[in-house]
Tab-separated table of C-alpha atoms in Angstrom:
chain	number	residue	atom	x	y	z
A	233	MET	CA	8.118	-22.896	-109.617
A	234	PRO	CA	8.471	-19.427	-111.011
A	235	GLU	CA	11.887	-18.085	-111.869
A	236	SER	CA	13.808	-16.415	-109.033
A	237	PRO	CA	14.371	-12.691	-109.647
A	238	SER	CA	17.921	-11.379	-110.022
A	239	VAL	CA	19.365	-9.204	-107.242
A	240	THR	CA	20.886	-5.890	-108.490
A	241	SER	CA	23.938	-4.442	-106.657
A	242	GLY	CA	26.403	-1.718	-107.315
A	243	THR	CA	28.812	-4.177	-108.942
A	244	GLY	CA	26.600	-6.105	-111.315
A	245	VAL	CA	23.754	-8.645	-111.488
A	246	VAL	CA	24.056	-11.593	-109.154
A	247	PRO	CA	21.639	-14.543	-109.559
A	248	ASP	CA	19.837	-15.622	-106.400
A	249	ASP	CA	20.870	-19.266	-105.803
A	250	SER	CA	18.698	-19.844	-102.759
A	251	GLU	CA	16.166	-21.799	-104.825
A	252	ALA	CA	18.400	-22.975	-107.668
A	253	GLY	CA	18.254	-26.572	-108.623
A	254	SER	CA	20.798	-29.158	-107.592
A	255	GLY	CA	24.202	-28.502	-109.066
A	256	ALA	CA	23.452	-24.837	-109.819
A	257	PRO	CA	26.651	-22.807	-110.228
A	258	ALA	CA	27.634	-20.114	-107.741
A	259	ALA	CA	26.965	-16.434	-108.444
A	260	ARG	CA	28.586	-15.470	-111.736
A	261	SER	CA	31.107	-12.695	-112.039
A	262	VAL	CA	30.355	-9.556	-114.027
A	263	ASP	CA	33.128	-10.455	-116.464
A	264	ALA	CA	31.545	-13.789	-117.143
A	265	ALA	CA	28.154	-12.236	-117.692
A	266	LEU	CA	29.552	-9.667	-120.139
A	267	SER	CA	31.571	-12.312	-121.993
A	268	GLY	CA	28.388	-14.121	-123.013
A	269	ASN	CA	29.437	-17.373	-121.286
A	270	GLY	CA	26.477	-17.463	-118.889
A	271	ALA	CA	24.190	-20.534	-119.197
A	272	SER	CA	20.831	-20.126	-120.836
A	273	GLY	CA	17.716	-22.123	-120.161
A	274	SER	CA	13.995	-22.266	-120.631
A	275	ALA	CA	11.494	-20.753	-118.277
A	276	GLY	CA	11.209	-23.884	-116.213
A	277	ALA	CA	14.850	-24.938	-116.261
A	278	ALA	CA	16.837	-25.064	-113.034
A	279	GLY	CA	19.888	-22.784	-112.614
A	280	PRO	CA	20.527	-19.073	-113.036
A	281	VAL	CA	18.492	-16.992	-115.401
A	282	ALA	CA	20.294	-15.712	-118.508
A	283	VAL	CA	20.431	-11.916	-118.503
A	284	ASP	CA	20.201	-9.865	-121.664
A	285	ARG	CA	23.632	-8.246	-122.288
A	286	GLU	CA	22.294	-4.742	-123.078
A	287	THR	CA	20.072	-4.788	-119.979
A	288	LEU	CA	23.084	-5.702	-117.878
A	289	ARG	CA	25.205	-2.920	-119.370
A	290	LEU	CA	22.462	-0.371	-118.680
A	291	ALA	CA	22.135	-1.557	-115.084
A	292	LEU	CA	25.896	-1.201	-114.569
A	293	VAL	CA	25.976	2.323	-115.973
A	294	VAL	CA	23.001	3.496	-113.890
A	295	GLY	CA	24.403	1.911	-110.743
A	296	GLY	CA	27.800	3.547	-111.273
A	297	LEU	CA	26.248	6.977	-111.767
A	298	VAL	CA	24.183	6.685	-108.596
A	299	LEU	CA	27.246	5.594	-106.621
A	300	ALA	CA	29.351	8.515	-107.954
A	301	VAL	CA	26.671	11.049	-107.000
A	302	LEU	CA	26.344	9.632	-103.494
A	303	LEU	CA	30.116	9.572	-102.956
A	304	GLY	CA	30.522	13.150	-104.237
A	305	PHE	CA	27.792	14.427	-101.929
A	306	GLY	CA	29.308	12.641	-98.944
A	307	LEU	CA	32.821	13.968	-99.572
A	308	GLY	CA	31.533	17.494	-100.025
A	309	ARG	CA	29.737	17.292	-96.672
A	310	MET	CA	32.897	16.004	-95.003
A	311	ASN	CA	35.182	18.749	-96.421
A	312	ALA	CA	32.953	21.794	-95.882
A	313	PRO	CA	33.285	23.518	-92.470
A	314	ALA	CA	30.187	23.347	-90.342
A	315	GLY	CA	27.882	26.206	-91.130
A	316	ALA	CA	30.224	27.652	-93.767
A	317	ALA	CA	29.098	28.565	-97.238
A	318	ARG	CA	31.579	29.228	-100.050
A	319	PRO	CA	30.654	32.268	-102.114
A	320	ALA	CA	30.061	31.798	-105.795
A	321	GLY	CA	33.308	31.981	-107.753
A	322	ALA	CA	35.524	31.572	-104.682
A	323	THR	CA	38.733	29.603	-105.136
A	324	ALA	CA	39.837	27.222	-102.426
A	325	GLY	CA	43.365	27.615	-101.128
A	326	VAL	CA	43.878	31.281	-102.114
A	327	ALA	CA	45.226	33.133	-99.075
A	328	THR	CA	44.417	36.768	-98.403
A	329	GLY	CA	47.300	38.947	-99.476
A	330	GLY	CA	48.882	36.093	-101.456
A	331	SER	CA	49.171	35.145	-105.086
A	332	ASP	CA	46.785	32.929	-106.977
A	333	GLY	CA	48.536	32.596	-110.273
A	334	GLY	CA	48.115	35.952	-111.936
A	335	THR	CA	45.495	37.555	-109.742
A	336	HIS	CA	45.715	38.684	-106.157
A	337	ALA	CA	43.627	38.902	-103.040
A	338	HIS	CA	43.440	41.610	-100.435
A	339	SER	CA	42.324	42.060	-96.884
A	340	PRO	CA	38.600	41.728	-96.126
A	341	GLY	CA	36.682	44.958	-96.478
A	342	THR	CA	39.189	46.550	-98.860
A	343	GLY	CA	38.173	46.578	-102.500
A	344	ALA	CA	40.628	47.032	-105.334
A	345	HIS	CA	40.876	50.642	-106.422
A	346	THR	CA	43.186	52.890	-108.397
A	347	HIS	CA	45.944	55.077	-107.018
A	348	ASP	CA	47.985	57.103	-109.499
A	349	GLY	CA	47.092	54.643	-112.248
A	350	ALA	CA	47.975	51.510	-110.262
A	351	THR	CA	45.750	48.998	-108.534
A	352	VAL	CA	45.723	49.226	-104.739
A	353	THR	CA	45.135	45.723	-103.426
A	354	GLN	CA	45.740	45.812	-99.741
A	355	GLY	CA	44.794	47.539	-96.570
A	356	GLY	CA	43.194	46.988	-93.207
A	357	GLY	CA	39.567	45.966	-93.065
A	358	ASP	CA	38.580	49.598	-92.411
A	359	GLY	CA	40.787	51.239	-95.049
A	360	ALA	CA	44.026	51.844	-93.131
A	361	THR	CA	47.184	50.373	-94.647
A	362	GLY	CA	50.718	49.645	-93.453
A	363	LEU	CA	49.459	47.323	-90.720
A	364	SER	CA	51.240	44.241	-92.050
A	365	ILE	CA	54.753	43.314	-93.096
A	366	THR	CA	53.262	41.166	-95.886
A	367	SER	CA	50.406	41.979	-98.242
A	368	ALA	CA	49.329	41.479	-101.864
A	369	GLY	CA	52.147	38.959	-102.363
A	370	TYR	CA	54.924	41.330	-101.231
A	371	THR	CA	56.977	41.282	-98.021
A	372	LEU	CA	59.071	43.982	-96.376
A	373	VAL	CA	62.403	42.600	-95.102
A	374	PRO	CA	64.353	45.185	-93.056
A	375	SER	CA	67.972	44.625	-91.976
A	376	THR	CA	68.634	47.598	-89.730
A	377	GLU	CA	69.832	48.271	-86.190
A	378	LEU	CA	68.983	51.711	-84.831
A	379	VAL	CA	70.807	53.467	-82.012
A	380	ALA	CA	69.165	56.623	-80.694
A	381	GLY	CA	71.146	59.718	-81.619
A	382	ARG	CA	73.686	57.839	-83.713
A	383	ALA	CA	73.914	58.128	-87.491
A	384	GLY	CA	73.039	54.861	-89.187
A	385	GLU	CA	71.572	53.418	-92.347
A	386	LEU	CA	68.150	52.012	-93.032
A	387	ARG	CA	68.389	48.953	-95.283
A	388	PHE	CA	65.629	46.687	-96.555
A	389	GLN	CA	64.315	44.643	-99.471
A	390	ILE	CA	60.876	44.066	-100.937
A	391	ARG	CA	60.393	40.394	-101.793
A	392	ASP	CA	57.675	38.711	-103.826
A	393	ASP	CA	55.721	35.579	-102.984
A	394	GLN	CA	58.603	33.455	-104.284
A	395	ARG	CA	61.023	35.184	-101.893
A	396	ARG	CA	62.779	36.948	-104.763
A	397	ALA	CA	63.980	40.521	-104.274
A	398	VAL	CA	61.762	42.868	-106.287
A	399	THR	CA	63.688	45.250	-108.535
A	400	ARG	CA	60.973	46.751	-110.746
A	401	PHE	CA	59.057	49.718	-109.339
A	402	ALA	CA	56.979	52.464	-110.915
A	403	VAL	CA	57.779	56.098	-110.208
A	404	VAL	CA	54.895	57.583	-108.187
A	405	HIS	CA	54.998	61.122	-106.777
A	406	ASP	CA	58.406	61.563	-108.425
A	407	LYS	CA	59.988	58.613	-106.563
A	408	PRO	CA	59.974	54.812	-106.874
A	409	MET	CA	60.032	54.347	-103.083
A	410	HIS	CA	58.703	56.449	-100.211
A	411	VAL	CA	59.687	55.509	-96.661
A	412	ILE	CA	57.979	56.984	-93.618
A	413	MET	CA	59.576	56.597	-90.189
A	414	VAL	CA	57.801	57.518	-86.957
A	415	ARG	CA	58.158	56.561	-83.316
A	416	ARG	CA	55.223	54.718	-81.778
A	417	ASP	CA	54.175	57.836	-79.870
A	418	LEU	CA	53.889	59.529	-83.318
A	419	SER	CA	56.930	61.719	-82.763
A	420	GLY	CA	60.164	61.894	-84.789
A	421	TYR	CA	58.475	61.798	-88.220
A	422	ARG	CA	60.801	61.243	-91.201
A	423	HIS	CA	59.963	61.084	-94.915
A	424	LEU	CA	62.835	59.385	-96.745
A	425	HIS	CA	63.642	58.414	-100.324
A	426	PRO	CA	66.160	55.555	-100.393
A	427	THR	CA	68.172	54.353	-103.373
A	428	MET	CA	68.158	50.794	-104.661
A	429	ALA	CA	71.177	48.596	-105.414
A	430	ALA	CA	71.212	46.104	-108.269
A	431	ASP	CA	70.244	43.256	-105.919
A	432	GLY	CA	67.071	45.044	-104.820
A	433	THR	CA	68.418	46.332	-101.491
A	434	TRP	CA	67.209	49.825	-100.597
A	435	SER	CA	69.281	52.049	-98.313
A	436	VAL	CA	69.165	55.573	-96.898
A	437	PRO	CA	71.047	57.314	-94.070
A	438	ILE	CA	69.019	57.890	-90.917
A	439	THR	CA	69.468	59.029	-87.342
A	440	ALA	CA	66.775	58.031	-84.869
A	441	PRO	CA	66.328	61.095	-82.644
A	442	GLY	CA	64.802	59.116	-79.789
A	443	ALA	CA	64.999	55.632	-78.289
A	444	GLY	CA	62.154	53.154	-78.307
A	445	PRO	CA	59.859	51.399	-80.768
A	446	TRP	CA	59.674	52.832	-84.281
A	447	ARG	CA	57.462	52.042	-87.238
A	448	MET	CA	58.677	52.145	-90.821
A	449	TYR	CA	56.384	52.202	-93.831
A	450	ALA	CA	57.418	51.320	-97.369
A	451	ASP	CA	55.017	53.010	-99.809
A	452	PHE	CA	55.644	51.810	-103.373
A	453	THR	CA	54.143	50.568	-106.612
A	454	ALA	CA	55.640	47.269	-107.749
A	455	VAL	CA	55.657	46.154	-111.377
A	456	ALA	CA	54.803	42.453	-111.545
A	457	ASP	CA	56.193	39.979	-114.089
A	458	ASP	CA	53.048	40.325	-116.185
A	459	GLY	CA	53.292	44.134	-116.200
A	460	ARG	CA	50.620	44.803	-113.591
A	461	GLN	CA	51.306	47.738	-111.292
A	462	VAL	CA	50.344	47.075	-107.689
A	463	ALA	CA	50.428	49.889	-105.111
A	464	VAL	CA	51.256	48.608	-101.632
A	465	VAL	CA	52.079	50.046	-98.219
A	466	LEU	CA	53.940	47.655	-95.926
A	467	GLY	CA	54.887	48.307	-92.307
A	468	ALA	CA	57.510	46.877	-89.951
A	469	ASP	CA	58.546	47.561	-86.357
A	470	LEU	CA	62.099	48.635	-85.519
A	471	THR	CA	63.708	49.451	-82.179
A	472	ALA	CA	66.220	52.149	-81.335
A	473	SER	CA	68.230	51.114	-78.304
A	474	GLY	CA	67.971	53.226	-75.187
A	475	ALA	CA	65.371	54.204	-72.618
A	476	TYR	CA	61.952	54.855	-74.146
A	477	ARG	CA	60.132	57.880	-72.778
A	478	PRO	CA	56.910	58.297	-74.777
A	479	ARG	CA	55.561	61.775	-75.330
A	480	PRO	CA	51.857	62.592	-74.988
A	481	LEU	CA	50.040	63.386	-78.212
A	482	PRO	CA	49.644	67.169	-78.636
A	483	ALA	CA	46.140	68.597	-78.431
A	484	ALA	CA	44.045	68.719	-81.587
A	485	ALA	CA	44.558	71.896	-83.629
A	486	THR	CA	43.942	73.072	-87.178
A	487	SER	CA	47.156	75.109	-87.453
A	488	ALA	CA	50.843	74.524	-86.807
A	489	THR	CA	53.983	76.653	-87.007
A	490	VAL	CA	57.375	75.563	-88.344
A	491	ASP	CA	60.413	77.741	-89.148
A	492	GLY	CA	58.348	80.920	-89.190
A	493	PHE	CA	55.676	79.479	-91.497
A	494	THR	CA	52.126	78.789	-90.352
A	495	ALA	CA	50.144	76.008	-91.969
A	496	GLY	CA	46.428	75.720	-91.347
A	497	TYR	CA	43.585	73.720	-92.817
A	498	ALA	CA	39.816	73.894	-93.174
A	499	GLY	CA	37.572	70.864	-93.334
A	500	THR	CA	36.057	68.335	-90.945
A	501	PRO	CA	36.907	64.665	-91.586
A	502	GLU	CA	34.103	62.156	-91.249
A	503	VAL	CA	34.182	58.429	-90.687
A	504	GLY	CA	33.878	56.499	-93.925
A	505	LYS	CA	33.480	59.591	-96.097
A	506	SER	CA	36.044	61.248	-98.364
A	507	VAL	CA	36.303	64.878	-97.230
A	508	PRO	CA	38.469	67.678	-98.679
A	509	LEU	CA	40.985	69.323	-96.358
A	510	ARG	CA	42.194	72.663	-97.729
A	511	PHE	CA	45.639	73.669	-96.464
A	512	ARG	CA	47.155	77.123	-96.687
A	513	VAL	CA	50.717	78.069	-95.754
A	514	THR	CA	51.550	81.659	-94.831
A	515	GLY	CA	54.794	83.416	-94.010
A	516	ALA	CA	55.686	85.587	-91.017
A	517	ASP	CA	53.976	88.562	-92.701
A	518	GLY	CA	50.710	86.646	-93.060
A	519	ALA	CA	50.940	86.493	-96.855
A	520	ALA	CA	50.561	83.223	-98.705
A	521	ALA	CA	53.881	81.409	-98.977
A	522	ALA	CA	55.393	80.832	-102.411
A	523	LEU	CA	54.953	77.080	-102.430
A	524	GLU	CA	57.026	75.047	-104.846
A	525	PRO	CA	56.109	71.677	-106.335
A	526	TYR	CA	57.208	68.804	-104.131
A	527	LEU	CA	56.744	65.129	-105.019
A	528	GLY	CA	54.620	66.029	-108.006
A	529	ALA	CA	52.295	68.379	-106.111
A	530	TYR	CA	52.342	71.455	-103.889
A	531	GLY	CA	52.554	69.320	-100.789
A	532	HIS	CA	52.499	65.779	-99.465
A	533	LEU	CA	50.249	64.669	-96.582
A	534	VAL	CA	50.616	61.551	-94.432
A	535	ALA	CA	48.025	60.635	-91.779
A	536	LEU	CA	48.673	58.001	-89.096
A	537	ARG	CA	46.201	56.607	-86.588
A	538	GLU	CA	47.075	56.582	-82.901
A	539	GLY	CA	47.196	53.090	-81.443
A	540	ASP	CA	47.775	50.650	-84.292
A	541	LEU	CA	49.552	53.311	-86.413
A	542	GLY	CA	47.368	52.608	-89.424
A	543	TYR	CA	48.573	54.521	-92.500
A	544	LEU	CA	45.994	56.430	-94.547
A	545	HIS	CA	46.222	57.082	-98.262
A	546	VAL	CA	45.657	60.816	-98.708
A	547	HIS	CA	45.268	61.997	-102.287
A	548	PRO	CA	46.220	65.570	-103.286
A	549	GLU	CA	44.538	67.573	-105.992
A	550	PRO	CA	47.004	68.063	-108.872
A	551	VAL	CA	46.334	71.828	-109.077
A	552	ARG	CA	46.010	74.478	-106.387
A	553	ASP	CA	42.745	76.130	-105.450
A	554	GLY	CA	44.056	79.684	-105.322
A	555	ASP	CA	46.554	79.667	-102.458
A	556	ASP	CA	45.147	76.439	-101.022
A	557	VAL	CA	46.372	72.887	-101.482
A	558	THR	CA	43.543	70.357	-101.244
A	559	PHE	CA	43.834	66.770	-100.011
A	560	TRP	CA	41.065	64.182	-99.761
A	561	LEU	CA	41.013	62.180	-96.547
A	562	THR	CA	38.767	59.336	-95.420
A	563	ALA	CA	38.818	58.632	-91.681
A	564	PRO	CA	38.383	54.868	-91.192
A	565	GLY	CA	36.995	55.290	-87.691
A	566	PRO	CA	36.744	57.590	-84.678
A	567	GLY	CA	39.874	58.399	-82.720
A	568	SER	CA	43.017	60.514	-82.815
A	569	TYR	CA	45.228	60.898	-85.848
A	570	ARG	CA	48.509	62.679	-86.492
A	571	MET	CA	48.852	64.436	-89.857
A	572	PHE	CA	52.180	65.467	-91.365
A	573	LEU	CA	52.203	68.050	-94.168
A	574	ASP	CA	55.432	68.314	-96.173
A	575	PHE	CA	55.740	71.524	-98.202
A	576	GLN	CA	58.593	73.231	-99.999
A	577	VAL	CA	59.541	76.940	-100.049
A	578	GLY	CA	62.855	78.263	-101.339
A	579	GLY	CA	64.115	74.760	-102.064
A	580	VAL	CA	63.714	73.676	-98.430
A	581	VAL	CA	61.187	71.034	-97.374
A	582	ARG	CA	59.486	71.581	-94.025
A	583	THR	CA	56.914	69.518	-92.143
A	584	ALA	CA	53.905	70.886	-90.271
A	585	GLU	CA	52.334	68.466	-87.775
A	586	PHE	CA	48.687	68.359	-86.668
A	587	THR	CA	46.653	66.290	-84.244
A	588	LEU	CA	43.211	65.462	-85.563
A	589	THR	CA	40.343	64.082	-83.489
A	590	VAL	CA	37.515	62.335	-85.325
A	591	PRO	CA	34.383	61.863	-83.179
């Protein structure tokens, strides 16, 4: 009778004892086979066939590799969401707007870019910022109660992703922190510059002129532990007690008057395109006003979107174009916007307000 072939499994070589002679031992363990204690015999002898030690080792290695590959493929299929594909270089477990050990992520659709020498890492998917209380690993924590018409104090902290109060900020536009306050109907605009205590608490006096829902924006550049500068705009909702009577948004116009000064601009914003808006301020006599530097430039422009109150980064040119002050604005989408131009003449800062409609 010819020798019975050995049966190979994932755990070793097991002799087939179905046709073994009387008294044949049971299937041998792998340890026994590797120890060299297996019985040997001639071609016609009854009992299990002796297996060459090197052949057995090779079979074990190959079997283990095949099993590892099959298990890895199966686990990968189980863990991947149906129909989802992970982009090359993506890191599992890194949350948008969080920290991943030295680098950072930002909202979908917003690429990292520079702003006054810092890296801007957050924003809405269409380019508007200030839509979230947390972004790029930083969180705005306000501790303020507003009462319409009553003097109060705005207090808040900026905390990092370890819930520590942030105390290192870069000076941008002459200040380490810019706070914008506006009511949800885009009235009552305030541009404030709070001071910071040693524990990282910022505070500034404020009087809410009207009751209802308000939005505050903290516009700052934080200095991380590794020295990186990260420019962030965070937003939070506040409420001033009292009856809320929203005002309709004024009609769109390219000029506005404040304290005897007229501010007007030329330029037509376009969706998704950076467009220059050239502002000129004139006095009661029609002559160009003697603008003075304010916040590192001859004006400061904030644009807010009606509805979600998205905050737009508007970059000024560092030098004037004759009597004009130029800002670059990118409209993230069609709709109505409210623009606030701060300018300084005779040591007094005034704000001209415009409604802008982007088709």
